[in-house]
Amino acid sequence: QYAFTNEDTSAGYGEDLFAELEAMIEEGDLLKRYHSNGDSENFERELRENGIKNIIYMGFASNMCIIGRRVGMFGMQQRGFSTYFVPESSAAAETGEGWNSGLFHEFTTSLIQHNFPGTISKTSILNALGVN
């Protein structure tokens, strides 16, 4: 399991993860990767070395991370991975008056559903993990 974030920069945003994720990283249950500094290449290599062919995306800005990142759904699908999306476990970077509307996330989810076969419900993920 991987957690992607931005590298600590002077910008002051985007590098913090939830304390629970940081604890999982410290315990070795989760690997932290950064969108910059070559970690996306390490991510792809590690997946291939471990025989991982399927990637489930959740917990990120759907309109930025899925579309705009090398490790996003579009990029990883082009590299031969099967990609899946959990809309209820993600959000989008909304702007202006639409911030609370969820409009960008709704649009991005629709775009993803039209381009990828795999949208998975949050309930399905929790059931598969044995969490009720």
Coordinates of C-alpha atoms in Angstrom, one line a residue:
Q1 CA 0.0 0.0 0.0
Y2 CA 1.2 3.5 -0.9
A3 CA 0.5 7.0 0.2
F4 CA 1.3 9.7 -2.2
T5 CA 1.9 13.3 -1.2
N6 CA 3.9 16.3 -2.1
E7 CA 7.4 16.7 -0.8
D8 CA 7.9 19.1 2.1
T9 CA 8.3 22.5 0.4
S10 CA 8.2 26.1 1.3
A11 CA 4.7 26.3 -0.2
G12 CA 3.3 25.1 3.1
Y13 CA 0.5 22.9 1.7
G14 CA -0.1 19.4 0.5
E15 CA 2.7 17.6 2.2
D16 CA 0.9 16.5 5.4
L17 CA -0.8 13.1 5.7
F18 CA -3.2 12.0 8.4
A19 CA -1.6 10.9 11.6
E20 CA -3.0 7.4 11.1
L21 CA -1.2 7.1 7.7
E22 CA 2.0 8.4 9.2
A23 CA 1.8 5.8 11.9
M24 CA 1.2 3.1 9.3
I25 CA 4.3 4.4 7.5
E26 CA 6.4 4.3 10.6
E27 CA 5.2 0.7 11.3
G28 CA 6.2 -0.4 7.8
D29 CA 2.6 -1.1 6.7
L30 CA 2.5 1.7 4.2
L31 CA 5.1 3.2 1.9
K32 CA 5.3 7.0 1.4
R33 CA 6.0 8.3 -2.0
Y34 CA 6.2 11.8 -3.4
H35 CA 4.8 13.0 -6.7
S36 CA 8.2 14.7 -7.4
N37 CA 11.8 13.6 -7.2
G38 CA 11.5 10.3 -9.1
D39 CA 9.4 8.4 -6.7
S40 CA 6.8 7.8 -9.4
E41 CA 9.4 5.8 -11.3
N42 CA 10.1 3.8 -8.1
F43 CA 6.4 3.2 -7.6
E44 CA 6.0 1.7 -11.0
R45 CA 9.2 -0.4 -10.7
E46 CA 8.1 -1.7 -7.2
L47 CA 4.7 -2.7 -8.5
R48 CA 6.2 -4.7 -11.4
E49 CA 8.8 -6.3 -9.1
N50 CA 6.0 -7.5 -6.8
G51 CA 3.7 -8.7 -9.6
I52 CA 1.1 -6.1 -8.9
K53 CA -1.1 -5.4 -11.9
N54 CA -4.2 -3.8 -10.4
I55 CA -4.3 -0.4 -8.7
I56 CA -7.3 1.0 -6.7
Y57 CA -7.4 4.8 -6.3
M58 CA -9.0 6.4 -3.3
G59 CA -8.4 9.3 -0.9
F60 CA -7.2 12.0 -3.2
A61 CA -8.2 14.9 -5.4
S62 CA -9.8 13.1 -8.4
N63 CA -9.5 15.9 -10.8
M64 CA -5.8 16.6 -10.1
C65 CA -4.3 13.3 -9.1
I66 CA -6.1 10.9 -11.5
I67 CA -5.8 13.1 -14.5
G68 CA -2.6 15.2 -13.9
R69 CA -0.2 12.9 -12.2
R70 CA 2.1 10.3 -13.8
V71 CA 1.0 7.8 -11.2
G72 CA -2.7 8.6 -11.8
M73 CA -5.2 6.3 -13.5
F74 CA -4.5 7.6 -17.0
G75 CA -0.8 7.3 -16.7
M76 CA -0.7 3.9 -15.0
Q77 CA -3.3 2.5 -17.4
Q78 CA -1.1 3.6 -20.3
R79 CA 1.8 1.6 -18.7
G80 CA -0.3 -1.5 -18.7
F81 CA -1.9 -1.6 -15.2
S82 CA -5.6 -2.2 -14.5
T83 CA -6.9 0.8 -12.6
Y84 CA -10.0 1.2 -10.4
F85 CA -11.6 4.1 -8.7
V86 CA -13.6 4.5 -5.4
P87 CA -15.5 7.8 -5.8
E88 CA -17.0 7.8 -2.3
S89 CA -13.5 7.7 -0.8
S90 CA -12.2 10.7 -2.8
A91 CA -12.9 14.3 -3.5
A92 CA -11.8 17.0 -5.9
A93 CA -10.1 20.3 -5.8
E94 CA -13.1 22.6 -6.1
T95 CA -12.9 26.3 -6.8
G96 CA -14.8 29.5 -5.9
E97 CA -18.5 29.3 -5.2
G98 CA -18.6 25.6 -6.2
W99 CA -16.3 24.6 -3.4
N100 CA -19.0 22.8 -1.4
S101 CA -21.0 21.7 -4.5
G102 CA -18.9 18.6 -5.4
L103 CA -19.4 19.5 -9.0
F104 CA -15.8 19.0 -10.1
H105 CA -15.7 15.6 -8.4
E106 CA -19.0 14.6 -10.0
F107 CA -17.7 15.6 -13.4
T108 CA -14.3 13.9 -12.9
T109 CA -16.1 10.7 -11.7
S110 CA -18.2 10.7 -14.8
L111 CA -15.1 11.2 -17.0
I112 CA -13.4 8.3 -15.2
Q113 CA -16.5 6.0 -15.5
H114 CA -16.6 6.7 -19.3
N115 CA -12.9 5.9 -19.8
F116 CA -12.2 3.1 -17.3
P117 CA -14.1 -0.2 -16.6
G118 CA -13.5 -0.2 -12.9
T119 CA -15.5 1.9 -10.5
I120 CA -15.7 0.2 -7.1
S121 CA -18.1 1.2 -4.3
K122 CA -16.7 2.0 -0.8
T123 CA -18.9 -0.7 0.6
S124 CA -17.4 -3.3 -1.7
I125 CA -13.9 -2.3 -0.5
L126 CA -14.8 -2.5 3.1
N127 CA -16.5 -5.8 2.7
A128 CA -13.4 -7.2 0.9
L129 CA -11.2 -6.0 3.7
G130 CA -13.6 -7.5 6.3
V131 CA -14.5 -4.1 7.8
N132 CA -18.2 -3.7 8.4

